């Protein structure tokens, strides 16, 4: 109970900050129940002048790094927060004031149990700082050779702060899911779980190093794309060391233009690289904004910061490739069939009705010019249509769609007339031909035979387990289910402890209320 009070107090503070900035001022309360209208009315009373939804990103930034990460996660979920809110959340920048170089040195020396000068010949002041970590440029001298590296150092005490804030968010999400049928459909607990998994991986740099290594292996043969090498000898839970990338950041468009870069071609490279990684490899960079992309002196696109990566299984990759190709070729019936084959839309809906709804999304794009056709917007509209047909939210597909919004924006910043469909078509068509054509069917047949052989090898063990389960069921049916004495005793202790918790908690609450009114 005391823990719940702590959650409520901290969430109330967060709500007050958002209300004070006028974030809730534009909410239409006409269709809301009374218990929701009253808090929104109070929020309107305390809102400062000049506030509004445009103050959402600054307000969340005031709440700290955990809420910045939550905001970035919710920006990938327009199905949960709405398109307007998701667009405002896109403005959240994961930038914070750096912590002192001396603190970073302490973290590194503790991680590797040796002085800094025995690790690096040079170690700079921070060159970039975010909510979880900051980056330093360092020099390594080995065998008479020098090389520059990027050293990412975890912020001190950041984990305890994230644990506390995530506990508050879980409390609020479970409460919403308990009392709201709409919330249960949108799965807020799953949103927070996604954030928690993401943060757990982001705060263990060994996992980020593994992601960078896998990403590098996948893209090894791509002449136009580069992933920095991991220095495994200088990686620890709190420290990540990667090859230093010399290049021009993609946010510096003027510098790129001065260097004579073919900007339209760069835009196409960005789009095709992302689609290639998502469809071919099923593993893509899910934070591909201009700050994480560089153009090297050799003309290769280089990515950094692998804390947020997306992963698609074969079913999702086929789904993505076929729906994109279906829209390109205007084969809406096939797009509808893919949804049903993947099990995303319940089978009681007619395929013909769903194909008709998809045509309503797809046809308008064919009457517009290339620069007006947004692949990301089309996918967003598609997810809105699927909600009408009881399609459950697919977090991996929503993350893909959100990343596509970012990538599409980056590509079009270099070429406003970039034709998304002609750019995507060769990548998608090549994957379909390789995986769904004759060669793909032969490979699928081979995998099927291997699975059958594996199942046959496991058959004796499966039959043995089945026989034991059958005997147990027969015993329970005739004699009932018997609990071990230790289990009964443990249940009794747990029940007594729970009763004491609520008695003492209620008594403590009465004391707090009494003290408050007697002051």
Coordinates of C-alpha atoms in Angstrom, one line a residue:
X1 CA 0.0 0.0 0.0
X2 CA 2.8 2.4 0.9
X3 CA 4.4 1.6 -2.5
X4 CA 1.1 2.4 -4.2
X5 CA 1.0 5.8 -2.5
X6 CA 4.5 6.5 -3.7
X7 CA 3.4 5.7 -7.3
X8 CA 0.4 7.9 -7.0
X9 CA 2.4 10.9 -5.6
X10 CA 5.0 10.7 -8.4
X11 CA 2.4 10.2 -11.1
X12 CA 0.4 13.1 -9.7
X13 CA 3.5 15.3 -10.0
X14 CA 4.0 14.3 -13.6
X15 CA 0.4 15.0 -14.3
X16 CA 0.6 18.4 -12.7
X17 CA 3.7 19.4 -14.9
X18 CA 1.8 18.3 -18.0
X19 CA -1.4 20.1 -17.0
X20 CA 0.6 23.3 -16.1
X21 CA 2.1 23.3 -19.6
X22 CA -1.5 23.1 -21.0
X23 CA -1.0 19.8 -22.7
X24 CA -4.5 18.7 -21.9
X25 CA -6.2 21.9 -22.9
X26 CA -7.2 20.8 -26.4
X27 CA -8.7 17.5 -25.3
X28 CA -12.3 17.0 -26.4
X29 CA -14.2 15.9 -23.3
X30 CA -17.7 15.5 -24.8
X31 CA -17.5 11.8 -25.3
X32 CA -15.6 11.1 -22.0
X33 CA -17.2 9.7 -18.8
X34 CA -17.6 12.1 -15.8
X35 CA -14.7 10.6 -13.9
X36 CA -12.3 11.6 -16.7
X37 CA -13.9 15.0 -17.4
X38 CA -13.4 16.2 -13.9
X39 CA -9.5 15.9 -13.9
X40 CA -9.3 17.4 -17.3
X41 CA -11.4 20.4 -16.1
X42 CA -9.0 20.9 -13.2
X43 CA -6.1 20.6 -15.6
X44 CA -7.6 23.4 -17.7
X45 CA -7.8 25.6 -14.6
X46 CA -4.1 25.4 -13.8
X47 CA -2.8 25.6 -17.3
X48 CA -0.5 28.5 -18.0
X49 CA -1.3 30.9 -20.8
X50 CA 0.3 30.1 -24.2
X51 CA 0.4 26.4 -23.4
X52 CA -1.0 23.6 -25.5
X53 CA -0.1 20.4 -27.2
X54 CA 3.0 22.0 -28.7
X55 CA 4.4 22.1 -25.1
X56 CA 4.2 18.4 -24.8
X57 CA 7.8 17.6 -25.7
X58 CA 9.3 20.3 -23.4
X59 CA 7.0 19.2 -20.5
X60 CA 8.1 15.6 -20.9
X61 CA 11.8 16.6 -21.1
X62 CA 11.3 18.3 -17.6
X63 CA 10.1 15.0 -16.2
X64 CA 13.5 13.4 -16.8
X65 CA 15.2 10.7 -19.0
X66 CA 12.7 7.9 -18.2
X67 CA 9.8 10.0 -19.5
X68 CA 11.8 11.1 -22.5
X69 CA 12.3 7.4 -23.4
X70 CA 8.6 6.8 -22.8
X71 CA 7.7 9.7 -25.0
X72 CA 9.9 8.3 -27.8
X73 CA 8.3 4.9 -27.4
X74 CA 4.8 6.4 -27.6
X75 CA 5.8 8.3 -30.7
X76 CA 6.0 4.9 -32.3
X77 CA 2.4 4.2 -31.3
X78 CA 0.0 6.5 -33.0
X79 CA -2.6 3.8 -32.5
X80 CA -2.3 4.4 -28.8
X81 CA -1.8 8.2 -28.4
X82 CA -3.2 9.5 -31.7
X83 CA -1.5 10.9 -34.7
X84 CA -1.3 14.5 -33.4
X85 CA 0.3 13.5 -30.1
X86 CA 2.7 11.1 -31.8
X87 CA 3.8 13.9 -34.2
X88 CA 4.5 16.2 -31.2
X89 CA 6.4 13.4 -29.4
X90 CA 8.7 13.1 -32.5
X91 CA 10.2 16.4 -31.4
X92 CA 11.7 14.8 -28.3
X93 CA 15.4 15.0 -28.5
X94 CA 17.4 12.6 -26.4
X95 CA 20.0 15.2 -25.4
X96 CA 21.1 16.1 -22.0
X97 CA 23.8 18.0 -20.3
X98 CA 27.1 16.0 -20.1
X99 CA 28.5 14.7 -16.8
X100 CA 32.1 15.6 -15.9
X101 CA 35.0 13.9 -17.7
X102 CA 36.4 12.8 -14.3
X103 CA 33.2 10.8 -13.6
X104 CA 33.5 9.0 -16.9
X105 CA 37.1 8.2 -16.1
X106 CA 36.1 6.7 -12.8
X107 CA 33.5 4.5 -14.6
X108 CA 36.0 3.3 -17.1
X109 CA 38.8 2.6 -14.6
X110 CA 36.4 0.7 -12.4
X111 CA 35.1 -1.4 -15.4
X112 CA 38.6 -2.4 -16.5
X113 CA 40.4 -2.3 -13.1
X114 CA 43.3 -0.3 -14.5
X115 CA 44.2 3.4 -14.8
X116 CA 42.9 5.3 -17.8
X117 CA 46.5 6.0 -19.2
X118 CA 47.0 2.2 -19.5
X119 CA 43.9 2.0 -21.7
X120 CA 43.9 5.1 -23.9
X121 CA 46.7 7.3 -25.1
X122 CA 44.2 10.2 -25.3
X123 CA 40.7 10.7 -23.9
X124 CA 38.6 13.8 -24.8
X125 CA 35.9 15.8 -23.1
X126 CA 32.4 14.5 -24.0
X127 CA 31.5 15.1 -27.6
X128 CA 27.8 14.0 -27.3
X129 CA 25.5 13.4 -24.3
X130 CA 22.1 11.7 -24.1
X131 CA 19.8 10.4 -21.3
X132 CA 21.6 7.1 -20.8
X133 CA 25.2 7.7 -21.7
X134 CA 27.7 10.1 -23.3
X135 CA 30.4 9.7 -25.9
X136 CA 34.1 10.5 -25.8
X137 CA 36.8 10.4 -28.5
X138 CA 39.9 8.4 -27.5
X139 CA 43.1 7.2 -29.1
X140 CA 44.5 3.7 -28.8
X141 CA 48.2 2.9 -29.5
X142 CA 49.0 -0.8 -30.1
X143 CA 52.0 -2.3 -31.9
X144 CA 53.2 1.1 -32.9
X145 CA 49.9 1.9 -34.6
X146 CA 47.4 4.6 -33.6
X147 CA 43.6 4.4 -34.1
X148 CA 40.7 6.5 -32.9
X149 CA 37.7 5.1 -31.2
X150 CA 34.4 6.3 -29.8
X151 CA 33.9 5.4 -26.1
X152 CA 30.3 5.4 -24.8
X153 CA 30.0 5.6 -21.0
X154 CA 26.9 4.9 -18.9
X155 CA 25.5 7.7 -16.7
X156 CA 26.1 7.0 -13.0
X157 CA 23.0 6.0 -11.0
X158 CA 20.8 6.1 -14.1
X159 CA 19.5 2.5 -13.5
X160 CA 17.9 3.2 -10.1
X161 CA 16.1 6.2 -11.6
X162 CA 14.8 4.2 -14.5
X163 CA 13.7 1.3 -12.2
X164 CA 11.6 3.7 -10.0
X165 CA 10.0 5.5 -13.0
X166 CA 9.2 2.3 -14.8
X167 CA 7.5 1.0 -11.6
X168 CA 5.3 4.1 -11.7
X169 CA 4.5 3.6 -15.4
X170 CA 3.6 -0.1 -14.8
X171 CA 1.3 0.9 -12.0
X172 CA -0.5 3.4 -14.2
X173 CA -0.7 1.0 -17.2
X174 CA -2.2 -1.8 -15.1
X175 CA -4.7 0.5 -13.5
X176 CA -5.8 1.7 -17.0
X177 CA -6.0 -1.8 -18.3
X178 CA -8.1 -2.9 -15.3
X179 CA -10.8 -0.3 -15.7
X180 CA -10.9 0.5 -19.4
X181 CA -11.8 -1.9 -22.2
X182 CA -10.3 0.5 -24.8
X183 CA -7.0 0.4 -22.8
X184 CA -7.1 -3.4 -22.8
X185 CA -7.2 -3.3 -26.6
X186 CA -4.3 -0.9 -26.9
X187 CA -2.3 -2.8 -24.3
X188 CA -0.5 -0.1 -22.3
X189 CA 1.2 -2.6 -20.1
X190 CA 2.8 -4.1 -23.3
X191 CA 3.9 -0.6 -24.2
X192 CA 5.7 -0.2 -20.9
X193 CA 7.1 -3.7 -21.2
X194 CA 8.6 -2.7 -24.6
X195 CA 10.1 0.3 -23.0
X196 CA 11.5 -1.7 -20.1
X197 CA 13.1 -4.3 -22.4
X198 CA 14.5 -1.5 -24.5
X199 CA 16.0 0.2 -21.5
X200 CA 17.4 -3.0 -20.1
X201 CA 19.3 -3.6 -23.3
X202 CA 20.3 0.1 -23.7
X203 CA 21.9 0.1 -20.2
X204 CA 24.0 -3.0 -20.8
X205 CA 26.5 -2.0 -23.4
X206 CA 27.6 -5.6 -24.0
X207 CA 24.2 -6.1 -25.5
X208 CA 24.5 -3.0 -27.7
X209 CA 27.9 -4.3 -28.8
X210 CA 26.3 -7.6 -29.8
X211 CA 23.7 -5.7 -31.8
X212 CA 26.3 -3.7 -33.6
X213 CA 28.3 -6.9 -34.3
X214 CA 25.2 -8.7 -35.7
X215 CA 24.3 -5.6 -37.7
X216 CA 27.8 -5.4 -39.1
X217 CA 27.8 -9.1 -40.1
X218 CA 24.4 -8.6 -41.9
X219 CA 25.6 -5.6 -43.9
X220 CA 29.2 -6.8 -44.6
X221 CA 28.5 -7.1 -48.3
X222 CA 26.7 -3.8 -48.7
X223 CA 29.1 -1.5 -50.5
X224 CA 27.1 1.7 -49.7
X225 CA 26.6 1.0 -45.9
X226 CA 29.0 0.9 -43.0
X227 CA 28.7 -0.2 -39.4
X228 CA 31.7 0.6 -37.0
X229 CA 33.7 -2.4 -35.7
X230 CA 33.3 -3.3 -32.0
X231 CA 36.5 -3.3 -29.9
X232 CA 35.5 -6.3 -27.7
X233 CA 38.5 -6.0 -25.4
X234 CA 37.3 -2.6 -24.3
X235 CA 33.6 -3.4 -23.8
X236 CA 32.0 -3.8 -20.5
X237 CA 28.5 -3.4 -19.0
X238 CA 29.1 0.4 -18.5
X239 CA 31.5 1.0 -21.4
X240 CA 31.2 0.5 -25.2
X241 CA 34.1 1.1 -27.5
X242 CA 33.6 1.3 -31.3
X243 CA 35.6 2.3 -34.3
X244 CA 35.5 6.1 -34.8
X245 CA 33.6 7.2 -37.8
X246 CA 35.1 10.1 -39.8
X247 CA 32.3 11.6 -41.8
X248 CA 29.8 14.4 -42.2
X249 CA 26.6 14.1 -40.0
X250 CA 23.5 14.0 -42.1
X251 CA 21.9 16.9 -40.2
X252 CA 24.6 19.2 -41.8
X253 CA 22.9 19.4 -45.2
X254 CA 24.9 22.5 -46.2
X255 CA 28.3 20.7 -45.5
X256 CA 27.1 17.8 -47.7
X257 CA 26.0 20.1 -50.4
X258 CA 29.4 22.0 -50.4
X259 CA 31.2 18.6 -50.7
X260 CA 29.4 17.9 -53.9
X261 CA 27.4 14.9 -52.7
X262 CA 24.6 13.7 -55.0
X263 CA 21.8 14.5 -52.4
X264 CA 19.0 12.7 -54.3
X265 CA 21.1 9.6 -54.6
X266 CA 21.9 9.8 -50.9
X267 CA 18.1 9.9 -50.1
X268 CA 17.6 6.8 -52.2
X269 CA 20.5 5.0 -50.4
X270 CA 18.9 5.7 -47.0
X271 CA 15.5 4.3 -48.0
X272 CA 16.9 1.2 -49.7
X273 CA 19.4 0.5 -46.9
X274 CA 16.6 0.5 -44.3
X275 CA 14.3 -1.7 -46.4
X276 CA 17.1 -4.1 -47.2
X277 CA 17.9 -4.5 -43.5
X278 CA 14.2 -4.9 -42.5
X279 CA 13.1 -7.3 -45.3
X280 CA 16.3 -9.2 -46.1
X281 CA 17.8 -9.5 -42.6
X282 CA 14.9 -9.0 -40.3
X283 CA 17.1 -6.8 -38.1
X284 CA 17.1 -3.0 -38.6
X285 CA 18.2 0.2 -36.9
X286 CA 15.1 1.6 -35.2
X287 CA 16.5 5.1 -34.5
X288 CA 17.7 6.1 -37.9
X289 CA 17.5 9.9 -37.6
X290 CA 20.0 12.4 -39.0
X291 CA 22.0 12.5 -35.8
X292 CA 22.8 8.8 -36.0
X293 CA 23.8 8.8 -39.6
X294 CA 27.1 9.9 -41.3
X295 CA 28.4 10.1 -44.8
X296 CA 32.0 8.9 -44.8
X297 CA 34.8 10.3 -47.0
X298 CA 34.5 7.2 -49.2
X299 CA 30.8 8.0 -49.8
X300 CA 29.4 5.3 -47.6
X301 CA 26.4 5.7 -45.3
X302 CA 27.4 4.9 -41.7
X303 CA 25.2 4.4 -38.7
X304 CA 25.9 4.7 -35.0
X305 CA 24.1 4.2 -31.7
X306 CA 22.6 0.6 -31.7
X307 CA 20.7 0.8 -28.4
X308 CA 17.3 0.6 -30.2
X309 CA 17.1 -2.1 -32.9
X310 CA 14.0 -3.7 -34.5
X311 CA 13.6 -7.3 -35.3
X312 CA 11.2 -9.0 -37.6
X313 CA 10.5 -12.8 -38.0
X314 CA 10.1 -14.4 -41.3
X315 CA 6.3 -14.1 -41.1
X316 CA 6.6 -10.3 -40.5
X317 CA 9.1 -9.9 -43.3
X318 CA 6.9 -11.7 -45.8
X319 CA 4.0 -9.6 -44.6
X320 CA 5.9 -6.4 -45.1
X321 CA 7.3 -7.3 -48.5
X322 CA 4.0 -8.6 -49.9
X323 CA 1.8 -5.7 -48.7
X324 CA 4.3 -3.1 -50.0
X325 CA 4.5 -5.0 -53.4
X326 CA 0.8 -5.3 -53.4
X327 CA 0.3 -1.6 -53.1
X328 CA 3.0 -1.0 -55.7
X329 CA 1.2 -3.3 -58.2
X330 CA -2.3 -2.4 -56.9
X331 CA -3.1 -6.0 -56.0
X332 CA -5.3 -5.2 -53.1
X333 CA -6.8 -8.7 -52.9
X334 CA -3.3 -10.1 -52.3
X335 CA -2.7 -7.5 -49.6
X336 CA -5.9 -8.6 -47.9
X337 CA -5.0 -12.3 -48.2
X338 CA -1.6 -11.7 -46.6
X339 CA -3.2 -10.3 -43.5
X340 CA -5.4 -13.3 -43.2
X341 CA -2.6 -15.8 -43.9
X342 CA -0.5 -14.1 -41.2
X343 CA -3.3 -14.5 -38.7
X344 CA -3.4 -10.8 -38.1
X345 CA -7.1 -10.4 -39.0
X346 CA -9.7 -12.8 -37.5
X347 CA -11.0 -15.3 -40.0
X348 CA -14.7 -14.4 -39.4
X349 CA -14.2 -11.2 -41.5
X350 CA -14.8 -11.6 -45.3
X351 CA -11.6 -11.2 -47.3
X352 CA -13.6 -9.3 -49.9
X353 CA -14.7 -6.6 -47.4
X354 CA -11.1 -6.3 -46.1
X355 CA -9.8 -5.9 -49.7
X356 CA -12.3 -3.2 -50.4
X357 CA -11.2 -1.3 -47.3
X358 CA -7.5 -1.6 -48.4
X359 CA -8.4 -0.3 -51.8
X360 CA -9.8 2.8 -50.1
X361 CA -6.3 3.3 -48.6
X362 CA -4.3 2.4 -51.7
X363 CA -6.1 4.0 -54.7
X364 CA -5.6 7.7 -53.6
X365 CA -1.8 7.3 -53.7
X366 CA -1.9 6.4 -57.4
X367 CA -3.6 9.7 -58.3
X368 CA -0.9 11.8 -56.6
X369 CA 2.5 13.0 -57.7
X370 CA 5.6 11.2 -56.4
X371 CA 6.4 13.8 -53.7
X372 CA 2.9 13.5 -52.3
X373 CA 3.0 9.8 -51.8
X374 CA 4.1 8.8 -48.3
X375 CA 4.8 5.1 -47.6
X376 CA 4.8 5.8 -43.9
X377 CA 1.4 7.5 -44.1
X378 CA 0.0 4.7 -46.1
X379 CA 1.1 2.2 -43.4
X380 CA -0.4 4.4 -40.7
X381 CA -3.7 4.5 -42.6
X382 CA -3.5 0.8 -43.1
X383 CA -3.2 0.2 -39.4
X384 CA -6.2 2.4 -38.8
X385 CA -8.2 0.3 -41.3
X386 CA -7.1 -3.0 -39.6
X387 CA -8.3 -1.7 -36.3
X388 CA -11.8 -1.7 -37.8
X389 CA -11.4 -5.4 -38.6
X390 CA -10.2 -6.3 -35.0
X391 CA -6.6 -6.7 -35.9
X392 CA -4.6 -6.8 -32.6
X393 CA -1.7 -4.3 -32.2
X394 CA 1.6 -5.8 -33.5
X395 CA 4.4 -3.9 -31.6
X396 CA 7.1 -5.0 -34.0
X397 CA 5.1 -3.7 -37.0
X398 CA 4.3 -0.4 -35.3
X399 CA 8.0 0.1 -34.6
X400 CA 8.8 -0.7 -38.2
X401 CA 6.2 1.8 -39.3
X402 CA 7.5 4.5 -37.0
X403 CA 11.1 4.0 -38.2
X404 CA 9.9 4.2 -41.7
X405 CA 8.3 7.6 -40.9
X406 CA 11.8 8.8 -39.7
X407 CA 13.7 7.3 -42.6
X408 CA 11.3 8.6 -45.1
X409 CA 11.7 12.1 -43.6
X410 CA 15.5 11.8 -43.7
X411 CA 15.4 10.7 -47.4
X412 CA 13.1 13.5 -48.5
X413 CA 15.2 16.1 -46.7
X414 CA 17.7 15.4 -49.5
X415 CA 15.2 15.0 -52.3
X416 CA 11.7 16.4 -51.7
X417 CA 10.5 14.7 -55.0
X418 CA 11.8 11.3 -53.9
X419 CA 9.5 8.6 -55.3
X420 CA 9.2 6.2 -52.4
X421 CA 7.6 3.5 -54.5
X422 CA 10.1 3.3 -57.3
X423 CA 12.9 3.5 -54.7
X424 CA 11.4 0.6 -52.7
X425 CA 10.4 -1.6 -55.6
X426 CA 13.7 -3.2 -56.5
X427 CA 14.5 -4.1 -52.9
X428 CA 11.1 -5.6 -52.3
X429 CA 10.8 -7.4 -55.6
X430 CA 14.3 -9.0 -55.2
X431 CA 13.3 -10.3 -51.8
X432 CA 10.0 -11.7 -53.1
X433 CA 11.7 -13.4 -56.1
X434 CA 14.3 -15.0 -53.8
X435 CA 12.1 -16.1 -51.0
X436 CA 8.7 -16.6 -52.5
X437 CA 9.7 -17.7 -56.0
X438 CA 10.7 -21.2 -57.1
X439 CA 14.1 -21.1 -55.3
X440 CA 12.4 -20.0 -52.1
X441 CA 9.8 -22.8 -52.3
X442 CA 12.7 -25.3 -52.7
X443 CA 14.4 -23.9 -49.6
X444 CA 11.1 -24.0 -47.6
X445 CA 10.6 -27.7 -48.6
X446 CA 14.1 -28.4 -47.4
X447 CA 13.4 -26.8 -44.0
X448 CA 10.1 -28.7 -43.8
X449 CA 11.9 -32.0 -44.3
X450 CA 14.5 -31.1 -41.6
X451 CA 11.7 -30.2 -39.2
X452 CA 10.0 -33.6 -39.9
X453 CA 13.2 -35.5 -39.3
X454 CA 13.8 -33.6 -36.0
X455 CA 10.3 -34.4 -34.9
X456 CA 10.7 -38.1 -35.7
X457 CA 13.9 -38.2 -33.7
X458 CA 12.0 -36.7 -30.7
X459 CA 9.0 -39.1 -31.1
X460 CA 10.0 -41.6 -28.3
X461 CA 10.5 -38.9 -25.7
X462 CA 7.3 -37.2 -26.7
X463 CA 5.3 -40.5 -26.4
X464 CA 6.9 -41.2 -23.0
X465 CA 6.0 -37.7 -21.6
X466 CA 2.4 -38.1 -23.0
X467 CA 2.0 -41.5 -21.2
X468 CA 3.2 -39.9 -17.9
X469 CA 0.7 -37.0 -18.3
X470 CA -2.1 -39.4 -19.0
X471 CA -1.4 -41.4 -15.9
X472 CA -1.3 -38.2 -13.7
X473 CA -4.6 -37.0 -15.2
X474 CA -6.2 -40.4 -14.4
X475 CA -5.0 -40.2 -10.8
X476 CA -6.3 -36.7 -10.3
X477 CA -9.7 -37.6 -11.8
X478 CA -10.2 -40.6 -9.4
X479 CA -8.4 -39.4 -6.2
X480 CA -8.4 -35.6 -6.6
X481 CA -5.4 -33.2 -6.6
X482 CA -3.2 -33.5 -3.5
X483 CA -1.0 -30.7 -2.4
X484 CA 2.3 -31.4 -0.6
X485 CA 2.3 -30.4 3.1
X486 CA 5.1 -27.8 2.5
X487 CA 2.9 -26.2 -0.2
X488 CA -0.2 -26.0 2.1
X489 CA 2.0 -24.5 4.8
X490 CA 3.5 -21.9 2.4
X491 CA 0.0 -20.9 1.1
X492 CA -1.2 -20.4 4.7
X493 CA 1.9 -18.2 5.5
X494 CA 1.3 -16.1 2.4
X495 CA -2.3 -15.6 3.2
X496 CA -1.6 -14.6 6.8
X497 CA 1.1 -12.2 5.6
X498 CA -1.2 -10.6 3.0
X499 CA -3.9 -10.1 5.7
X500 CA -1.4 -8.4 8.0
X501 CA -0.2 -6.2 5.2
X502 CA -3.6 -4.8 4.5
X503 CA -4.5 -4.4 8.2
X504 CA -1.3 -2.5 8.9
X505 CA -1.5 -0.5 5.6
X506 CA -5.0 0.6 6.4
X507 CA -4.1 1.6 9.9
X508 CA -1.1 3.6 8.6
X509 CA -3.4 5.4 6.1
X510 CA -5.8 6.3 8.9
X511 CA -2.9 7.7 10.9
X512 CA -1.7 9.8 7.9
X513 CA -5.2 11.2 7.4
X514 CA -5.7 12.0 11.1
X515 CA -2.3 13.8 11.3
X516 CA -3.2 15.8 8.2
X517 CA -6.5 17.0 9.5
X518 CA -5.2 17.7 13.1
X519 CA -2.3 19.9 11.9

